[in-house]
Amino acid sequence: MAILDADFQYMPEGHTFADVSGFEPIRMGNLEISITEDPEVIYAAQQLRYEVFYEEGNATPSSSAKIMRLDRDRFDAVAEHLVVIDHDHAEGEKVVGTYRLLRKTHANKLGGFYTSHEYDIGALVGTGKNLLELGRSCVHRDYRNKKVMDLLWRGLAEYVLQYDIDFMFGCASFQGVEIDMYRETLSYLHHFHMARLEIRPRALPNQYVPMNWMPMEEIDPKRAIKAAPPLIKGYLRAGAVVGDGAVVDQQFDTTDICIIVETERMSNRYKKHYIK
């Protein structure tokens, strides 16, 4: 469920962009990843999000979003924006990848997390641990390669260390709303990657779609993983688990699941590669 322009205020009264002191940019050749509080850079990230979600994808924009060609909502004003910038682009410095990061202290300014519009995350919030919501992840079509994905993961790893994050979580999407297309992958996630009960999110009752479409013994794990979107594969490699139930988002033309990564239980492969 998108919370778009009707709820949007670029800078809610009394709020400022989150403090980003202490986060060191990471440079790899012409590309750099950093957290920005520059409104112009955030604006460019929102333009990229619109291009990916609405023009490449099948999301349905509001009239104002269509006119301005921006994907934005009220959470942008209190979130931190992780961006990959190409310093050598022909048009000048260009935002080519982004993640929206929302810590609990900042989410509280708006009464909770974006994910709460699709999932009951009370168990996770109730742990009292340091939470980081991941959202609005996208990469420009010309930069969907290992180098940029590595930079995004390195940026997340740096952030996790900087702020002592215990859990990363958020909604990750399958393109389209035809559940039958993903019945084996959803069933695989349900049987093999379900979060333990004490932290498990659950899709809200009015949006709950079962994930258990196939018996465990009928699932081919390799085939199921292969059919998953690249971002979800990346989360699984990091040791992710999932919430109970999927959610169909008609506006964004996606089928969403809730992903949780407990930093203490990250896979050794992820830690060795990204955490320096």
PDB file of C-alpha atoms in Angstrom:
ATOM      1  CA  MET A   1       0.000   0.000   0.000  1.00  0.00           C
ATOM      2  CA  ALA A   2       1.593   3.275  -1.064  1.00  0.00           C
ATOM      3  CA  ILE A   3       1.325   6.428   1.021  1.00  0.00           C
ATOM      4  CA  LEU A   4       1.730   9.025  -1.700  1.00  0.00           C
ATOM      5  CA  ASP A   5       1.257  12.728  -2.310  1.00  0.00           C
ATOM      6  CA  ALA A   6      -1.943  13.213  -0.381  1.00  0.00           C
ATOM      7  CA  ASP A   7       0.011  12.515   2.803  1.00  0.00           C
ATOM      8  CA  PHE A   8       3.241  14.150   1.681  1.00  0.00           C
ATOM      9  CA  GLN A   9       4.969  17.089   3.304  1.00  0.00           C
ATOM     10  CA  TYR A  10       8.478  17.700   2.069  1.00  0.00           C
ATOM     11  CA  MET A  11       9.682  18.836   5.484  1.00  0.00           C
ATOM     12  CA  PRO A  12       7.130  18.382   8.295  1.00  0.00           C
ATOM     13  CA  GLU A  13       7.172  21.273  10.745  1.00  0.00           C
ATOM     14  CA  GLY A  14       9.711  20.648  13.477  1.00  0.00           C
ATOM     15  CA  HIS A  15      11.412  17.850  11.549  1.00  0.00           C
ATOM     16  CA  THR A  16      14.772  17.879   9.820  1.00  0.00           C
ATOM     17  CA  PHE A  17      16.582  15.335   7.771  1.00  0.00           C
ATOM     18  CA  ALA A  18      18.239  12.804  10.037  1.00  0.00           C
ATOM     19  CA  ASP A  19      21.759  13.345  11.354  1.00  0.00           C
ATOM     20  CA  VAL A  20      24.221  11.572   9.100  1.00  0.00           C
ATOM     21  CA  SER A  21      27.384  12.443  10.986  1.00  0.00           C
ATOM     22  CA  GLY A  22      29.902   9.622  11.179  1.00  0.00           C
ATOM     23  CA  PHE A  23      28.914   7.829   7.984  1.00  0.00           C
ATOM     24  CA  GLU A  24      31.921   7.802   5.677  1.00  0.00           C
ATOM     25  CA  PRO A  25      31.232   7.736   1.901  1.00  0.00           C
ATOM     26  CA  ILE A  26      32.618   4.731   0.026  1.00  0.00           C
ATOM     27  CA  ARG A  27      34.227   5.370  -3.375  1.00  0.00           C
ATOM     28  CA  MET A  28      34.805   2.790  -6.109  1.00  0.00           C
ATOM     29  CA  GLY A  29      36.156   4.433  -9.245  1.00  0.00           C
ATOM     30  CA  ASN A  30      33.539   6.792 -10.636  1.00  0.00           C
ATOM     31  CA  LEU A  31      30.879   5.577  -8.192  1.00  0.00           C
ATOM     32  CA  GLU A  32      30.359   6.696  -4.625  1.00  0.00           C
ATOM     33  CA  ILE A  33      27.819   5.667  -2.023  1.00  0.00           C
ATOM     34  CA  SER A  34      26.873   7.936   0.833  1.00  0.00           C
ATOM     35  CA  ILE A  35      23.948   9.112   2.920  1.00  0.00           C
ATOM     36  CA  THR A  36      22.686  12.469   1.768  1.00  0.00           C
ATOM     37  CA  GLU A  37      20.719  15.192   3.469  1.00  0.00           C
ATOM     38  CA  ASP A  38      20.898  17.441   0.413  1.00  0.00           C
ATOM     39  CA  PRO A  39      17.307  18.128  -0.772  1.00  0.00           C
ATOM     40  CA  GLU A  40      18.435  18.295  -4.405  1.00  0.00           C
ATOM     41  CA  VAL A  41      20.050  14.850  -4.221  1.00  0.00           C
ATOM     42  CA  ILE A  42      16.991  13.422  -2.471  1.00  0.00           C
ATOM     43  CA  TYR A  43      14.851  14.960  -5.217  1.00  0.00           C
ATOM     44  CA  ALA A  44      17.026  13.174  -7.798  1.00  0.00           C
ATOM     45  CA  ALA A  45      16.571   9.891  -5.887  1.00  0.00           C
ATOM     46  CA  GLN A  46      12.788  10.405  -5.955  1.00  0.00           C
ATOM     47  CA  GLN A  47      13.002  10.979  -9.719  1.00  0.00           C
ATOM     48  CA  LEU A  48      14.910   7.721 -10.098  1.00  0.00           C
ATOM     49  CA  ARG A  49      12.301   5.924  -8.008  1.00  0.00           C
ATOM     50  CA  TYR A  50       9.545   7.274 -10.254  1.00  0.00           C
ATOM     51  CA  GLU A  51      11.396   6.165 -13.371  1.00  0.00           C
ATOM     52  CA  VAL A  52      11.900   2.630 -12.040  1.00  0.00           C
ATOM     53  CA  PHE A  53       8.571   2.044 -10.269  1.00  0.00           C
ATOM     54  CA  TYR A  54       6.170   3.921 -12.560  1.00  0.00           C
ATOM     55  CA  GLU A  55       7.770   4.146 -15.998  1.00  0.00           C
ATOM     56  CA  GLU A  56       9.571   0.783 -16.093  1.00  0.00           C
ATOM     57  CA  GLY A  57       7.164  -0.920 -13.733  1.00  0.00           C
ATOM     58  CA  ASN A  58       3.408  -0.819 -13.729  1.00  0.00           C
ATOM     59  CA  ALA A  59       2.749   1.315 -10.663  1.00  0.00           C
ATOM     60  CA  THR A  60      -0.145   3.763 -10.995  1.00  0.00           C
ATOM     61  CA  PRO A  61       0.853   7.330 -10.089  1.00  0.00           C
ATOM     62  CA  SER A  62      -1.392   9.945  -8.558  1.00  0.00           C
ATOM     63  CA  SER A  63      -2.091  12.935 -10.765  1.00  0.00           C
ATOM     64  CA  SER A  64       0.450  15.099  -8.929  1.00  0.00           C
ATOM     65  CA  ALA A  65       3.114  12.367  -8.993  1.00  0.00           C
ATOM     66  CA  LYS A  66       2.584  11.996 -12.745  1.00  0.00           C
ATOM     67  CA  ILE A  67       2.957  15.723 -13.332  1.00  0.00           C
ATOM     68  CA  MET A  68       6.076  16.049 -11.160  1.00  0.00           C
ATOM     69  CA  ARG A  69       7.522  12.632 -12.101  1.00  0.00           C
ATOM     70  CA  LEU A  70       8.427  11.943  -8.477  1.00  0.00           C
ATOM     71  CA  ASP A  71       7.934   8.965  -6.188  1.00  0.00           C
ATOM     72  CA  ARG A  72       7.692  10.500  -2.744  1.00  0.00           C
ATOM     73  CA  ASP A  73       5.737  10.190   0.476  1.00  0.00           C
ATOM     74  CA  ARG A  74       5.719  11.610   3.983  1.00  0.00           C
ATOM     75  CA  PHE A  75       8.355   9.142   5.221  1.00  0.00           C
ATOM     76  CA  ASP A  76      10.981  10.713   2.956  1.00  0.00           C
ATOM     77  CA  ALA A  77      11.225  13.765   5.197  1.00  0.00           C
ATOM     78  CA  VAL A  78      12.391  11.833   8.265  1.00  0.00           C
ATOM     79  CA  ALA A  79      14.240   8.957   6.599  1.00  0.00           C
ATOM     80  CA  GLU A  80      17.879   8.805   5.599  1.00  0.00           C
ATOM     81  CA  HIS A  81      18.631   8.371   1.917  1.00  0.00           C
ATOM     82  CA  LEU A  82      21.449   6.081   0.824  1.00  0.00           C
ATOM     83  CA  VAL A  83      22.480   7.010  -2.713  1.00  0.00           C
ATOM     84  CA  VAL A  84      24.945   5.793  -5.317  1.00  0.00           C
ATOM     85  CA  ILE A  85      26.269   8.664  -7.431  1.00  0.00           C
ATOM     86  CA  ASP A  86      28.117   8.400 -10.731  1.00  0.00           C
ATOM     87  CA  HIS A  87      30.611  11.278 -10.677  1.00  0.00           C
ATOM     88  CA  ASP A  88      31.600  10.779 -14.332  1.00  0.00           C
ATOM     89  CA  HIS A  89      28.173  10.716 -15.961  1.00  0.00           C
ATOM     90  CA  ALA A  90      27.878  12.656 -19.213  1.00  0.00           C
ATOM     91  CA  GLU A  91      25.106  14.811 -17.713  1.00  0.00           C
ATOM     92  CA  GLY A  92      27.077  15.527 -14.548  1.00  0.00           C
ATOM     93  CA  GLU A  93      26.831  13.831 -11.171  1.00  0.00           C
ATOM     94  CA  LYS A  94      23.872  11.457 -11.329  1.00  0.00           C
ATOM     95  CA  VAL A  95      22.010   9.401  -8.734  1.00  0.00           C
ATOM     96  CA  VAL A  96      21.963   5.857 -10.113  1.00  0.00           C
ATOM     97  CA  GLY A  97      20.890   3.835  -7.059  1.00  0.00           C
ATOM     98  CA  THR A  98      19.119   4.453  -3.792  1.00  0.00           C
ATOM     99  CA  TYR A  99      17.736   2.960  -0.580  1.00  0.00           C
ATOM    100  CA  ARG A 100      15.492   4.660   1.957  1.00  0.00           C
ATOM    101  CA  LEU A 101      16.591   3.922   5.524  1.00  0.00           C
ATOM    102  CA  LEU A 102      14.289   4.493   8.481  1.00  0.00           C
ATOM    103  CA  ARG A 103      15.418   3.902  12.040  1.00  0.00           C
ATOM    104  CA  LYS A 104      12.901   3.482  14.863  1.00  0.00           C
ATOM    105  CA  THR A 105      13.715   6.862  16.416  1.00  0.00           C
ATOM    106  CA  HIS A 106      12.865   8.592  13.133  1.00  0.00           C
ATOM    107  CA  ALA A 107       9.810   6.430  12.368  1.00  0.00           C
ATOM    108  CA  ASN A 108       8.362   7.429  15.739  1.00  0.00           C
ATOM    109  CA  LYS A 109       8.127  11.027  14.487  1.00  0.00           C
ATOM    110  CA  LEU A 110       5.407   9.869  12.099  1.00  0.00           C
ATOM    111  CA  GLY A 111       3.812   7.312  14.375  1.00  0.00           C
ATOM    112  CA  GLY A 112       5.473   4.187  13.024  1.00  0.00           C
ATOM    113  CA  PHE A 113       7.062   2.457  10.055  1.00  0.00           C
ATOM    114  CA  TYR A 114       5.899   2.329   6.437  1.00  0.00           C
ATOM    115  CA  THR A 115       5.760  -1.489   6.671  1.00  0.00           C
ATOM    116  CA  SER A 116       2.967  -1.183   9.250  1.00  0.00           C
ATOM    117  CA  HIS A 117       0.549  -0.324   6.459  1.00  0.00           C
ATOM    118  CA  GLU A 118       0.860  -3.921   5.235  1.00  0.00           C
ATOM    119  CA  TYR A 119       2.137  -5.945   8.216  1.00  0.00           C
ATOM    120  CA  ASP A 120       1.652  -6.225  11.935  1.00  0.00           C
ATOM    121  CA  ILE A 121       5.240  -5.777  13.127  1.00  0.00           C
ATOM    122  CA  GLY A 122       4.351  -5.553  16.813  1.00  0.00           C
ATOM    123  CA  ALA A 123       6.460  -8.592  17.730  1.00  0.00           C
ATOM    124  CA  LEU A 124       9.534  -7.106  16.061  1.00  0.00           C
ATOM    125  CA  VAL A 125       9.043  -3.643  17.563  1.00  0.00           C
ATOM    126  CA  GLY A 126       8.362  -5.253  20.925  1.00  0.00           C
ATOM    127  CA  THR A 127      11.876  -6.702  21.092  1.00  0.00           C
ATOM    128  CA  GLY A 128      13.159  -3.258  22.021  1.00  0.00           C
ATOM    129  CA  LYS A 129      16.080  -3.790  19.647  1.00  0.00           C
ATOM    130  CA  ASN A 130      17.547  -1.272  17.204  1.00  0.00           C
ATOM    131  CA  LEU A 131      15.469  -1.557  14.045  1.00  0.00           C
ATOM    132  CA  LEU A 132      16.182  -0.329  10.531  1.00  0.00           C
ATOM    133  CA  GLU A 133      13.476  -0.353   7.870  1.00  0.00           C
ATOM    134  CA  LEU A 134      14.707  -0.765   4.304  1.00  0.00           C
ATOM    135  CA  GLY A 135      12.572   0.623   1.526  1.00  0.00           C
ATOM    136  CA  ARG A 136      12.318   2.159  -1.939  1.00  0.00           C
ATOM    137  CA  SER A 137      15.354   0.275  -3.222  1.00  0.00           C
ATOM    138  CA  CYS A 138      16.074   0.761  -6.909  1.00  0.00           C
ATOM    139  CA  VAL A 139      18.906   1.056  -9.424  1.00  0.00           C
ATOM    140  CA  HIS A 140      18.929   2.805 -12.795  1.00  0.00           C
ATOM    141  CA  ARG A 141      18.544   0.355 -15.674  1.00  0.00           C
ATOM    142  CA  ASP A 142      22.027   1.144 -17.014  1.00  0.00           C
ATOM    143  CA  TYR A 143      23.702   0.363 -13.677  1.00  0.00           C
ATOM    144  CA  ARG A 144      22.185  -2.964 -12.688  1.00  0.00           C
ATOM    145  CA  ASN A 145      25.467  -4.742 -12.260  1.00  0.00           C
ATOM    146  CA  LYS A 146      27.532  -6.362  -9.531  1.00  0.00           C
ATOM    147  CA  LYS A 147      29.560  -3.219  -8.831  1.00  0.00           C
ATOM    148  CA  VAL A 148      26.541  -1.097  -7.955  1.00  0.00           C
ATOM    149  CA  MET A 149      24.869  -3.867  -5.954  1.00  0.00           C
ATOM    150  CA  ASP A 150      28.097  -4.396  -4.028  1.00  0.00           C
ATOM    151  CA  LEU A 151      28.183  -0.694  -3.217  1.00  0.00           C
ATOM    152  CA  LEU A 152      24.601  -0.750  -1.931  1.00  0.00           C
ATOM    153  CA  TRP A 153      25.330  -3.758   0.281  1.00  0.00           C
ATOM    154  CA  ARG A 154      28.564  -2.174   1.534  1.00  0.00           C
ATOM    155  CA  GLY A 155      26.643   0.977   2.371  1.00  0.00           C
ATOM    156  CA  LEU A 156      24.071  -1.003   4.333  1.00  0.00           C
ATOM    157  CA  ALA A 157      26.827  -2.879   6.159  1.00  0.00           C
ATOM    158  CA  GLU A 158      28.556   0.371   7.085  1.00  0.00           C
ATOM    159  CA  TYR A 159      25.269   1.791   8.341  1.00  0.00           C
ATOM    160  CA  VAL A 160      24.520  -1.306  10.416  1.00  0.00           C
ATOM    161  CA  LEU A 161      27.890  -0.989  12.120  1.00  0.00           C
ATOM    162  CA  GLN A 162      27.614   2.777  12.586  1.00  0.00           C
ATOM    163  CA  TYR A 163      24.264   2.616  14.360  1.00  0.00           C
ATOM    164  CA  ASP A 164      24.507  -0.827  15.974  1.00  0.00           C
ATOM    165  CA  ILE A 165      21.437  -2.133  14.122  1.00  0.00           C
ATOM    166  CA  ASP A 166      19.983  -5.415  15.398  1.00  0.00           C
ATOM    167  CA  PHE A 167      17.330  -6.022  12.735  1.00  0.00           C
ATOM    168  CA  MET A 168      16.898  -4.822   9.163  1.00  0.00           C
ATOM    169  CA  PHE A 169      13.419  -5.349   7.750  1.00  0.00           C
ATOM    170  CA  GLY A 170      11.004  -4.125   5.128  1.00  0.00           C
ATOM    171  CA  CYS A 171       8.763  -5.086   2.251  1.00  0.00           C
ATOM    172  CA  ALA A 172      10.361  -6.739  -0.774  1.00  0.00           C
ATOM    173  CA  SER A 173       8.392  -7.252  -3.955  1.00  0.00           C
ATOM    174  CA  PHE A 174       7.634  -9.678  -6.735  1.00  0.00           C
ATOM    175  CA  GLN A 175       6.537  -7.897  -9.907  1.00  0.00           C
ATOM    176  CA  GLY A 176       2.875  -8.474 -10.658  1.00  0.00           C
ATOM    177  CA  VAL A 177      -0.173  -9.483  -8.657  1.00  0.00           C
ATOM    178  CA  GLU A 178      -0.819 -12.951 -10.084  1.00  0.00           C
ATOM    179  CA  ILE A 179       0.039 -15.121  -7.092  1.00  0.00           C
ATOM    180  CA  ASP A 180       0.082 -18.295  -9.150  1.00  0.00           C
ATOM    181  CA  MET A 181       3.224 -17.060 -10.932  1.00  0.00           C
ATOM    182  CA  TYR A 182       5.151 -17.294  -7.666  1.00  0.00           C
ATOM    183  CA  ARG A 183       3.444 -20.173  -5.905  1.00  0.00           C
ATOM    184  CA  GLU A 184       6.594 -22.326  -5.638  1.00  0.00           C
ATOM    185  CA  THR A 185       8.872 -19.468  -4.501  1.00  0.00           C
ATOM    186  CA  LEU A 186       6.345 -18.222  -1.945  1.00  0.00           C
ATOM    187  CA  SER A 187       5.875 -21.773  -0.678  1.00  0.00           C
ATOM    188  CA  TYR A 188       9.646 -22.222  -0.457  1.00  0.00           C
ATOM    189  CA  LEU A 189       9.964 -19.049   1.617  1.00  0.00           C
ATOM    190  CA  HIS A 190       7.095 -20.170   3.843  1.00  0.00           C
ATOM    191  CA  HIS A 191       8.573 -23.609   4.541  1.00  0.00           C
ATOM    192  CA  PHE A 192      12.303 -22.847   4.612  1.00  0.00           C
ATOM    193  CA  HIS A 193      12.690 -19.210   5.664  1.00  0.00           C
ATOM    194  CA  MET A 194       9.845 -18.364   8.040  1.00  0.00           C
ATOM    195  CA  ALA A 195      10.895 -16.047  10.891  1.00  0.00           C
ATOM    196  CA  ARG A 196      10.714 -17.415  14.402  1.00  0.00           C
ATOM    197  CA  LEU A 197       7.460 -16.574  16.167  1.00  0.00           C
ATOM    198  CA  GLU A 198       8.892 -14.061  18.656  1.00  0.00           C
ATOM    199  CA  ILE A 199       9.877 -11.641  15.873  1.00  0.00           C
ATOM    200  CA  ARG A 200       7.521 -12.712  13.081  1.00  0.00           C
ATOM    201  CA  PRO A 201       5.534 -10.034  11.208  1.00  0.00           C
ATOM    202  CA  ARG A 202       2.138 -11.041   9.869  1.00  0.00           C
ATOM    203  CA  ALA A 203       0.248  -9.522   6.963  1.00  0.00           C
ATOM    204  CA  LEU A 204      -2.720  -7.472   8.151  1.00  0.00           C
ATOM    205  CA  PRO A 205      -5.968  -9.493   8.137  1.00  0.00           C
ATOM    206  CA  ASN A 206      -7.630  -7.469   5.370  1.00  0.00           C
ATOM    207  CA  GLN A 207      -4.581  -7.879   3.109  1.00  0.00           C
ATOM    208  CA  TYR A 208      -3.337 -11.350   4.083  1.00  0.00           C
ATOM    209  CA  VAL A 209      -2.533 -13.701   1.190  1.00  0.00           C
ATOM    210  CA  PRO A 210      -1.303 -17.219   2.081  1.00  0.00           C
ATOM    211  CA  MET A 211       2.215 -18.191   1.004  1.00  0.00           C
ATOM    212  CA  ASN A 212       1.810 -21.916   1.610  1.00  0.00           C
ATOM    213  CA  TRP A 213       0.656 -23.029  -1.839  1.00  0.00           C
ATOM    214  CA  MET A 214       2.675 -26.246  -2.127  1.00  0.00           C
ATOM    215  CA  PRO A 215       3.700 -29.011   0.293  1.00  0.00           C
ATOM    216  CA  MET A 216       7.354 -28.872   1.306  1.00  0.00           C
ATOM    217  CA  GLU A 217       8.157 -32.198  -0.348  1.00  0.00           C
ATOM    218  CA  GLU A 218       6.963 -30.952  -3.749  1.00  0.00           C
ATOM    219  CA  ILE A 219       9.220 -27.884  -3.795  1.00  0.00           C
ATOM    220  CA  ASP A 220      12.436 -27.733  -5.802  1.00  0.00           C
ATOM    221  CA  PRO A 221      14.506 -25.218  -3.752  1.00  0.00           C
ATOM    222  CA  LYS A 222      16.926 -24.402  -6.580  1.00  0.00           C
ATOM    223  CA  ARG A 223      14.102 -23.681  -8.988  1.00  0.00           C
ATOM    224  CA  ALA A 224      12.218 -21.667  -6.362  1.00  0.00           C
ATOM    225  CA  ILE A 225      15.237 -19.472  -5.576  1.00  0.00           C
ATOM    226  CA  LYS A 226      16.011 -18.975  -9.267  1.00  0.00           C
ATOM    227  CA  ALA A 227      12.508 -17.565  -9.787  1.00  0.00           C
ATOM    228  CA  ALA A 228      12.914 -15.007  -6.983  1.00  0.00           C
ATOM    229  CA  PRO A 229      13.685 -11.356  -7.809  1.00  0.00           C
ATOM    230  CA  PRO A 230      17.387 -10.405  -7.485  1.00  0.00           C
ATOM    231  CA  LEU A 231      16.842  -8.265  -4.390  1.00  0.00           C
ATOM    232  CA  ILE A 232      15.108 -11.081  -2.536  1.00  0.00           C
ATOM    233  CA  LYS A 233      17.902 -13.463  -3.543  1.00  0.00           C
ATOM    234  CA  GLY A 234      20.368 -10.988  -2.060  1.00  0.00           C
ATOM    235  CA  TYR A 235      18.482 -10.849   1.216  1.00  0.00           C
ATOM    236  CA  LEU A 236      18.364 -14.645   1.386  1.00  0.00           C
ATOM    237  CA  ARG A 237      22.136 -14.832   0.860  1.00  0.00           C
ATOM    238  CA  ALA A 238      22.502 -12.482   3.823  1.00  0.00           C
ATOM    239  CA  GLY A 239      20.454 -14.858   5.977  1.00  0.00           C
ATOM    240  CA  ALA A 240      17.000 -13.273   5.704  1.00  0.00           C
ATOM    241  CA  VAL A 241      13.787 -14.766   7.042  1.00  0.00           C
ATOM    242  CA  VAL A 242      10.242 -13.776   6.096  1.00  0.00           C
ATOM    243  CA  GLY A 243       6.986 -12.837   7.738  1.00  0.00           C
ATOM    244  CA  ASP A 244       3.711 -14.730   7.599  1.00  0.00           C
ATOM    245  CA  GLY A 245       1.643 -13.976   4.522  1.00  0.00           C
ATOM    246  CA  ALA A 246       2.061 -11.927   1.367  1.00  0.00           C
ATOM    247  CA  VAL A 247       0.300  -8.697   0.419  1.00  0.00           C
ATOM    248  CA  VAL A 248      -0.927  -7.705  -3.043  1.00  0.00           C
ATOM    249  CA  ASP A 249      -0.249  -4.039  -3.776  1.00  0.00           C
ATOM    250  CA  GLN A 250      -2.535  -3.099  -6.641  1.00  0.00           C
ATOM    251  CA  GLN A 251      -1.181   0.440  -7.000  1.00  0.00           C
ATOM    252  CA  PHE A 252       2.413  -0.716  -7.426  1.00  0.00           C
ATOM    253  CA  ASP A 253       1.401  -3.913  -9.269  1.00  0.00           C
ATOM    254  CA  THR A 254       3.481  -6.031  -6.890  1.00  0.00           C
ATOM    255  CA  THR A 255       3.177  -8.922  -4.495  1.00  0.00           C
ATOM    256  CA  ASP A 256       4.977  -8.014  -1.292  1.00  0.00           C
ATOM    257  CA  ILE A 257       6.593 -10.101   1.417  1.00  0.00           C
ATOM    258  CA  CYS A 258       8.147  -8.929   4.652  1.00  0.00           C
ATOM    259  CA  ILE A 259      11.883  -9.573   4.938  1.00  0.00           C
ATOM    260  CA  ILE A 260      13.847  -9.594   8.224  1.00  0.00           C
ATOM    261  CA  VAL A 261      17.628  -9.808   8.571  1.00  0.00           C
ATOM    262  CA  GLU A 262      18.964 -10.251  12.102  1.00  0.00           C
ATOM    263  CA  THR A 263      22.471  -8.823  12.027  1.00  0.00           C
ATOM    264  CA  GLU A 264      23.832 -11.274  14.610  1.00  0.00           C
ATOM    265  CA  ARG A 265      22.659 -14.137  12.395  1.00  0.00           C
ATOM    266  CA  MET A 266      23.902 -12.794   9.078  1.00  0.00           C
ATOM    267  CA  SER A 267      25.546 -15.393   6.914  1.00  0.00           C
ATOM    268  CA  ASN A 268      29.329 -15.646   7.223  1.00  0.00           C
ATOM    269  CA  ARG A 269      29.559 -15.139   3.453  1.00  0.00           C
ATOM    270  CA  TYR A 270      27.858 -11.743   3.762  1.00  0.00           C
ATOM    271  CA  LYS A 271      29.936 -10.648   6.739  1.00  0.00           C
ATOM    272  CA  LYS A 272      33.204 -11.644   5.123  1.00  0.00           C
ATOM    273  CA  HIS A 273      32.448  -9.860   1.866  1.00  0.00           C
ATOM    274  CA  TYR A 274      30.760  -6.646   3.003  1.00  0.00           C
ATOM    275  CA  ILE A 275      31.611  -5.921   6.623  1.00  0.00           C
ATOM    276  CA  LYS A 276      35.104  -4.521   6.888  1.00  0.00           C
TER     277      LYS A 276
END
